[in-house]
PDB file of C-alpha atoms and ligand atoms in Angstrom:
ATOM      1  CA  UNK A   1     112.434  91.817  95.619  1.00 94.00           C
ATOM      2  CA  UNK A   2     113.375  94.275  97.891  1.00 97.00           C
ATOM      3  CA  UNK A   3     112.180  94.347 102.031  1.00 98.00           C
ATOM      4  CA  UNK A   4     112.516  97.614 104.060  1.00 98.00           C
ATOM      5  CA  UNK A   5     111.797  96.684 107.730  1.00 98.00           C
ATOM      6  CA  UNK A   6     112.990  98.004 111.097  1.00 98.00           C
ATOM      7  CA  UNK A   7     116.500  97.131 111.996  1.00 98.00           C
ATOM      8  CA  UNK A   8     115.998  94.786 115.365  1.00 98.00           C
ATOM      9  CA  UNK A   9     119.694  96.966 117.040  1.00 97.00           C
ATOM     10  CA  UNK A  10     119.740  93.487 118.937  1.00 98.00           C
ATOM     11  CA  UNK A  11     123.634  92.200 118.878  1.00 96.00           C
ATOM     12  CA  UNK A  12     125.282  89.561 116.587  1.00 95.00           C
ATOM     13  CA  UNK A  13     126.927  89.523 113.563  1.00 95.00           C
ATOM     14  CA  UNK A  14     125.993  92.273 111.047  1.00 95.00           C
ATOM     15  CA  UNK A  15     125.827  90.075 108.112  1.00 96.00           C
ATOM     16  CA  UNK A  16     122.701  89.055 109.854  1.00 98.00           C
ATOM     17  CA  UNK A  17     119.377  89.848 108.751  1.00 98.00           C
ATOM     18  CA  UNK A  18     118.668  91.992 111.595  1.00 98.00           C
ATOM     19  CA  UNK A  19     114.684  91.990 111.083  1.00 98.00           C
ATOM     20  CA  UNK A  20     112.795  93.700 113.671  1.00 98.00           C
ATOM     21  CA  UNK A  21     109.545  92.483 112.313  1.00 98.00           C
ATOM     22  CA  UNK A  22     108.284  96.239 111.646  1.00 98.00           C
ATOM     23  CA  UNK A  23     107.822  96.954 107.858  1.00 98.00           C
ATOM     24  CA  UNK A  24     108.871 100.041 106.341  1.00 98.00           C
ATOM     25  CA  UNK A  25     106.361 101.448 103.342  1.00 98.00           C
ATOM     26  CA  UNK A  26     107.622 102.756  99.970  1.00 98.00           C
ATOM     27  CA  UNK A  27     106.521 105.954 100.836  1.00 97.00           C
ATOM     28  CA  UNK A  28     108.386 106.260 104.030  1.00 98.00           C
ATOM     29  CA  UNK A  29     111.092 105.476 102.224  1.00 98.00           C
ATOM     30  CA  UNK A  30     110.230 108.120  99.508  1.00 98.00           C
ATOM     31  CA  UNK A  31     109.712 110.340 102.453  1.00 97.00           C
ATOM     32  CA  UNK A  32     113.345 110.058 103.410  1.00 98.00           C
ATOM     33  CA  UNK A  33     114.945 110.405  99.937  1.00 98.00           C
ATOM     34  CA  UNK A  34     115.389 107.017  99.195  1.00 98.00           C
ATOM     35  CA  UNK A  35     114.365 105.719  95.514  1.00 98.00           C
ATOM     36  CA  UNK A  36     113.754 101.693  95.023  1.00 98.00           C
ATOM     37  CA  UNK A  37     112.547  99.974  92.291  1.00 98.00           C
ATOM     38  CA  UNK A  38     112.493  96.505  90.929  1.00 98.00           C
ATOM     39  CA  UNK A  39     113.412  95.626  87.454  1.00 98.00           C
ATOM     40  CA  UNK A  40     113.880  92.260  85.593  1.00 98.00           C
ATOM     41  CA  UNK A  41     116.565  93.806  82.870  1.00 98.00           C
ATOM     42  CA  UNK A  42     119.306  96.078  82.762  1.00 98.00           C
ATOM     43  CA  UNK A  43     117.586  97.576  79.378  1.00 98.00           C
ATOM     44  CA  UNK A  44     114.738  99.110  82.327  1.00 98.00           C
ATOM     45  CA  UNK A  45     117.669 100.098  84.299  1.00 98.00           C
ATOM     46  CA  UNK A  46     119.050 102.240  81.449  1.00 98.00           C
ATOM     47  CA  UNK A  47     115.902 103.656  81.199  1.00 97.00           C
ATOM     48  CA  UNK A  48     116.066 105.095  84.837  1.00 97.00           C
ATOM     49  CA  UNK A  49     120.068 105.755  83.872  1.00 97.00           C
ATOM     50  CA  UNK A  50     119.040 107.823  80.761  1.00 96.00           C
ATOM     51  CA  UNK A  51     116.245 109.782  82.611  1.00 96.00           C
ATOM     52  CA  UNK A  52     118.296 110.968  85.262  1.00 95.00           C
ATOM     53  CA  UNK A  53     121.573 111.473  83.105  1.00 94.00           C
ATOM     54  CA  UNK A  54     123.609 108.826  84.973  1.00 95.00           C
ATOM     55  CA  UNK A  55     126.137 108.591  82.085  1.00 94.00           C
ATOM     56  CA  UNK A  56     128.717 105.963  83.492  1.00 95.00           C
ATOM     57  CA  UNK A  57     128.770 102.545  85.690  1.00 95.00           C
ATOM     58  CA  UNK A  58     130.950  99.975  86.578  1.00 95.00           C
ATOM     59  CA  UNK A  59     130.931  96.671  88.424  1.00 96.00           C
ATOM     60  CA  UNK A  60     131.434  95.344  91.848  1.00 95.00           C
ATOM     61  CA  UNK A  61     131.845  91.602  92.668  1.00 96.00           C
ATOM     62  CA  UNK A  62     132.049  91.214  96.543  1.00 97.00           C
ATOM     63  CA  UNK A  63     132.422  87.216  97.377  1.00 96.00           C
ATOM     64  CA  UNK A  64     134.416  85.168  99.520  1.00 91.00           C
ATOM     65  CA  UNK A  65     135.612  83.243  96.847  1.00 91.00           C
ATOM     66  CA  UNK A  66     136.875  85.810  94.267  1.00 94.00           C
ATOM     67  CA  UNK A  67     137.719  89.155  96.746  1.00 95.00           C
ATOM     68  CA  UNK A  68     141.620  90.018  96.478  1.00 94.00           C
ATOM     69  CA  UNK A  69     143.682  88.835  99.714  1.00 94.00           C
ATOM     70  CA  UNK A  70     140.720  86.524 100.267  1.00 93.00           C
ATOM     71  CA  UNK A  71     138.335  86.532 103.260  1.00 92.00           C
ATOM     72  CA  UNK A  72     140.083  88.535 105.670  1.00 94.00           C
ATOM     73  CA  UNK A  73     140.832  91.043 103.930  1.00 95.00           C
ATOM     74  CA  UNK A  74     136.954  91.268 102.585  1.00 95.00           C
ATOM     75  CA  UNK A  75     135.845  91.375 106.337  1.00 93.00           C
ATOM     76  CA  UNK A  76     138.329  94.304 106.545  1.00 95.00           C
ATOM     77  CA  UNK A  77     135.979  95.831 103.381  1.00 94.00           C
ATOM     78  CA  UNK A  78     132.737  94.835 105.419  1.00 95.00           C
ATOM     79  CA  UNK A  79     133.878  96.890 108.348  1.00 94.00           C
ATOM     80  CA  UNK A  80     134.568  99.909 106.372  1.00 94.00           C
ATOM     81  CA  UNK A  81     131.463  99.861 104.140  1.00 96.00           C
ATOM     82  CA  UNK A  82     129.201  99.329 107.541  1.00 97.00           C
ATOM     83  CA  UNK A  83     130.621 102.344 109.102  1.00 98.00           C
ATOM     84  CA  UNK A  84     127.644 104.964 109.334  1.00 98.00           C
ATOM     85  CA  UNK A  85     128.785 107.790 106.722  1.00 98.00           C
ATOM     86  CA  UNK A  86     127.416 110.305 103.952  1.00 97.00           C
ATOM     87  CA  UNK A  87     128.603 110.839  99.863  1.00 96.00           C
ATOM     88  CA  UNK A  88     128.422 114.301  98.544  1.00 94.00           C
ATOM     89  CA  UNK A  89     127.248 112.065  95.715  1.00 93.00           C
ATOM     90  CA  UNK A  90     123.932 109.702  95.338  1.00 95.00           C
ATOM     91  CA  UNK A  91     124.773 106.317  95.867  1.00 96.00           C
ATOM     92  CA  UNK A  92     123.292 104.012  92.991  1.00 96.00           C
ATOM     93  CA  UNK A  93     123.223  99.869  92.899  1.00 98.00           C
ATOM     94  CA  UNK A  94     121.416  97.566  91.115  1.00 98.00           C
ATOM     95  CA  UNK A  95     122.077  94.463  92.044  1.00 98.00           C
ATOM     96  CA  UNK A  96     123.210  91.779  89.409  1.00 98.00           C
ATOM     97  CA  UNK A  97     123.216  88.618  91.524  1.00 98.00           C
ATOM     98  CA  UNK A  98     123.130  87.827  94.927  1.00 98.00           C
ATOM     99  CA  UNK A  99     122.204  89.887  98.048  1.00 98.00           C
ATOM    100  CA  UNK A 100     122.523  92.687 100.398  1.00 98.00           C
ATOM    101  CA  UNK A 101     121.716  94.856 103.437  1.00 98.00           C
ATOM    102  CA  UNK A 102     121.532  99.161 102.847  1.00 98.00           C
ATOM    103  CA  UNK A 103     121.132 100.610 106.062  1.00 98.00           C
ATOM    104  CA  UNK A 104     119.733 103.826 105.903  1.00 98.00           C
ATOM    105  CA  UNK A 105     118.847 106.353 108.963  1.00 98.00           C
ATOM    106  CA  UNK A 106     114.885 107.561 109.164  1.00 97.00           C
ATOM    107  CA  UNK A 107     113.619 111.170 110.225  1.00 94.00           C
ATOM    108  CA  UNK A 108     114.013 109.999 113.720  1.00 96.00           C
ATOM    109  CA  UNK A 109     117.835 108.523 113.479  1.00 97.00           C
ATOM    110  CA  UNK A 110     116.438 105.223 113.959  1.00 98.00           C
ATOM    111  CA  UNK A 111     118.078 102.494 110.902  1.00 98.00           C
ATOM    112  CA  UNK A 112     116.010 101.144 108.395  1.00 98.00           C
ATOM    113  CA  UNK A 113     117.172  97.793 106.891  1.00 98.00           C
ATOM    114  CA  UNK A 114     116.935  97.127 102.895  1.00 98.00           C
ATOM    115  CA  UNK A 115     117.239  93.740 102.036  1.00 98.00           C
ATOM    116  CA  UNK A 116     118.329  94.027  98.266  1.00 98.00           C
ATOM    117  CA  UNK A 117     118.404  90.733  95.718  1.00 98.00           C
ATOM    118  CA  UNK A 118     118.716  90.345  91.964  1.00 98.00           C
ATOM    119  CA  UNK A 119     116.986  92.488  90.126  1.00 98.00           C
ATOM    120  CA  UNK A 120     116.470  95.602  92.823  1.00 98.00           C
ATOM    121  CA  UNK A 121     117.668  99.242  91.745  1.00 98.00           C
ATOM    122  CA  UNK A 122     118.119 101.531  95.317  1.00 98.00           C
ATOM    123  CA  UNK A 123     118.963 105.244  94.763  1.00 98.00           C
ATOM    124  CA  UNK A 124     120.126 106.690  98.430  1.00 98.00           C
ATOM    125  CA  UNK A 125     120.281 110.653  98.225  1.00 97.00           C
ATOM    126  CA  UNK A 126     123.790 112.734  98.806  1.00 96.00           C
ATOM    127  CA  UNK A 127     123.915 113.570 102.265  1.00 97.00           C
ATOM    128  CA  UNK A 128     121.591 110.617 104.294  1.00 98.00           C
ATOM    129  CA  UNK A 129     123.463 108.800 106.382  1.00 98.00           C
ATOM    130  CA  UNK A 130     123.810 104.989 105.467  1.00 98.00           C
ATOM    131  CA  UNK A 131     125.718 101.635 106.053  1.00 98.00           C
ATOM    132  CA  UNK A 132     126.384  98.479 103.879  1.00 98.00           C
ATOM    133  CA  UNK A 133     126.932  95.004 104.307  1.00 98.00           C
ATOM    134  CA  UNK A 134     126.734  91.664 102.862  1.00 97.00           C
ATOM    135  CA  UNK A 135     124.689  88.776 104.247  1.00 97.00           C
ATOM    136  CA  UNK A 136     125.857  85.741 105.569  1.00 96.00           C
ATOM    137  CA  UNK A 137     125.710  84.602 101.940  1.00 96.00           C
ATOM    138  CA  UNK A 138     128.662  86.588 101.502  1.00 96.00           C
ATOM    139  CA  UNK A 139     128.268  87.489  98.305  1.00 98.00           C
ATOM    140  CA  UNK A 140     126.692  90.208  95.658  1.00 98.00           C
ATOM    141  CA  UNK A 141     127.396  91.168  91.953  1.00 98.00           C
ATOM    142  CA  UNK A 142     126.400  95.034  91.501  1.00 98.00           C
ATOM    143  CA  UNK A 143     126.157  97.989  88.746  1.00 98.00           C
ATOM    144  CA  UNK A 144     127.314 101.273  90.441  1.00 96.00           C
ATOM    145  CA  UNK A 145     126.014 104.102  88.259  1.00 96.00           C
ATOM    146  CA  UNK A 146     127.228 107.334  88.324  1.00 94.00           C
ATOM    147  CA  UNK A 147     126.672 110.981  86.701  1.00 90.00           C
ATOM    148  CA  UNK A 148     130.897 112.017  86.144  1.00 86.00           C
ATOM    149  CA  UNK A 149     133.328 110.989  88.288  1.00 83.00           C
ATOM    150  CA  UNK A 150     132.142 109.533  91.530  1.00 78.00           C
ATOM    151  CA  UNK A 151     132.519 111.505  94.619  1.00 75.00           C
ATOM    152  CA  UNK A 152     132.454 108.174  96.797  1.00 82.00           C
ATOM    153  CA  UNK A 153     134.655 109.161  99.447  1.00 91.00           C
ATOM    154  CA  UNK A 154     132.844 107.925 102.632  1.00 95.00           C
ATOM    155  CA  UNK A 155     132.828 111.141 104.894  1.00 97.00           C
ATOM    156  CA  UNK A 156     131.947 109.136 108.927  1.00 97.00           C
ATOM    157  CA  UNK A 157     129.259 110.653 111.023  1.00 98.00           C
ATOM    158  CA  UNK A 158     130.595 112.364 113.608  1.00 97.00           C
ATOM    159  CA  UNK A 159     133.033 114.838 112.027  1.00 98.00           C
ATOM    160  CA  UNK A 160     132.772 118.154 111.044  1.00 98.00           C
ATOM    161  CA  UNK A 161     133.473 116.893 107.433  1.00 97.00           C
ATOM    162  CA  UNK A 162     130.041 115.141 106.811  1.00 98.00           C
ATOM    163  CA  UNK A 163     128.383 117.403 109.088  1.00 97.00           C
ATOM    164  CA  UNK A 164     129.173 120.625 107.304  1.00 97.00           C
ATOM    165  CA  UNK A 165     128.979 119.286 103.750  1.00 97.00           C
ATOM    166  CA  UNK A 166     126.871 120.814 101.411  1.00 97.00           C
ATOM    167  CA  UNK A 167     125.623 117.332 100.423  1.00 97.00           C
ATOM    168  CA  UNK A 168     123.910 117.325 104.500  1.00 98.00           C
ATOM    169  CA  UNK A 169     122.692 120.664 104.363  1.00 97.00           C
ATOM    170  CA  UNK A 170     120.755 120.392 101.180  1.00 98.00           C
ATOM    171  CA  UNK A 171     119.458 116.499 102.212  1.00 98.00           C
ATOM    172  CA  UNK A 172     118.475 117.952 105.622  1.00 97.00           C
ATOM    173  CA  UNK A 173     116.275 120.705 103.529  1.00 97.00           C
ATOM    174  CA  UNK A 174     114.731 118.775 100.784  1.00 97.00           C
ATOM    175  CA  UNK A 175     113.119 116.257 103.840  1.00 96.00           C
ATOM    176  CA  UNK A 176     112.226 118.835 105.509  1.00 91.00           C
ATOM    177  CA  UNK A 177     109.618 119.990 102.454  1.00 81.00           C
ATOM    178  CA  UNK A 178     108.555 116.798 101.868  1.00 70.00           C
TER     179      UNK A 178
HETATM  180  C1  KMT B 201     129.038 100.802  98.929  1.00 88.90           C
HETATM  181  O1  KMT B 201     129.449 101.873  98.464  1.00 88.90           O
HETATM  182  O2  KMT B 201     128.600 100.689 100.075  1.00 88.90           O
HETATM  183  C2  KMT B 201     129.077  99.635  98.082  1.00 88.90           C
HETATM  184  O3  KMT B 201     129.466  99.760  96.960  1.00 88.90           O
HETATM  185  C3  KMT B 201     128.622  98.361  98.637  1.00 88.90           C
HETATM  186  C4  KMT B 201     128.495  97.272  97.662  1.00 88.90           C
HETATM  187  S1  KMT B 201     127.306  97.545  96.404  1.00 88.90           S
HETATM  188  C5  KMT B 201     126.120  96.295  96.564  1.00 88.90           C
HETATM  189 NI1   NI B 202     128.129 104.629 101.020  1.00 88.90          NI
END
């Protein structure tokens, strides 16, 4: 089941779990874009898939054990999936097996930690600034769904790229109604 909490922003590794002790609600989550549910099957997962006409998905494996060029180079991976950036795309995982951490930034720019196991579905919107990582179980199994072709290039806060995209402009608008 998934737990949205506070991220602690006290140092150590970032496959920790980070846990401030401050909860997060499913409707400040709402609030800020972000879609979470918990299913037992894929079959209520398709369900979701079908309503919002994600027509494709694949599967990611991310383990210690099985990652090509073994656990450096999956560190490597870590890094660049942890660096803060936007999709012009939603980002969609339900996870399989296994566990995770979404980091996603709140109204205020402060991060808000999802803990995600088996059997979680998180939709983050195009344009909200986010981070992933593992935890120090090292490992998660995960359906990526996707519309077409997925725009997942990882655009990093602080250029003009992800600042300018149309993907921030229109996430920066539809919070602001909300
Ligand atoms: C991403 O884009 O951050 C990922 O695919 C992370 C692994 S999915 C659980
Ligand atoms: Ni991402």
């Amino acid at each position: 089941m998934g737990a949205f909490y506070y991220h602690d922003e006290l140092p150590g590794a970032f496959t920790d779990e980070h846990n401030s002790g401050k909860p997060v609600s499913l409707e400040q989550m709402e609030k800020i874009g972000v879609f979470y549910r918990h299913f037992e099957t894929v079959e209520e997962v398709d369900v979701v898939a079908k309503e919002r006409n994600y027509k494709n998905r694949d599967e990611i494996v991310l383990s210690e054990a099985t990652f090509p060029g073994g656990p450096e180079a999956l560190q490597a991976k870590l890094e660049a999936f942890y660096k803060e950036h936007l999709h012009e795309d939603e980002e969609i995982r339900y996870i399989l097996d296994g566990e995770g951490y979404f980091d996603v930034r709140d109204d205020n720019d402060r991060w808000i930690r999802a803990k995600l196991t088996k059997g979680d579905l998180l939709i983050l919107p195009a344009g909200i600034y986010h981070r992933f990582t593992l935890s120090n179980s090292k490992y998660v199994r995960a359906l990526r769904l996707f519309k077409d072709e997925p725009k997942w290039v990882a655009l990093d806060r602080g250029t003009d790229q992800a600042e300018s995209s149309f993907s921030r402009t229109e996430y920066l608008r539809s919070v602001s109604v909300k």
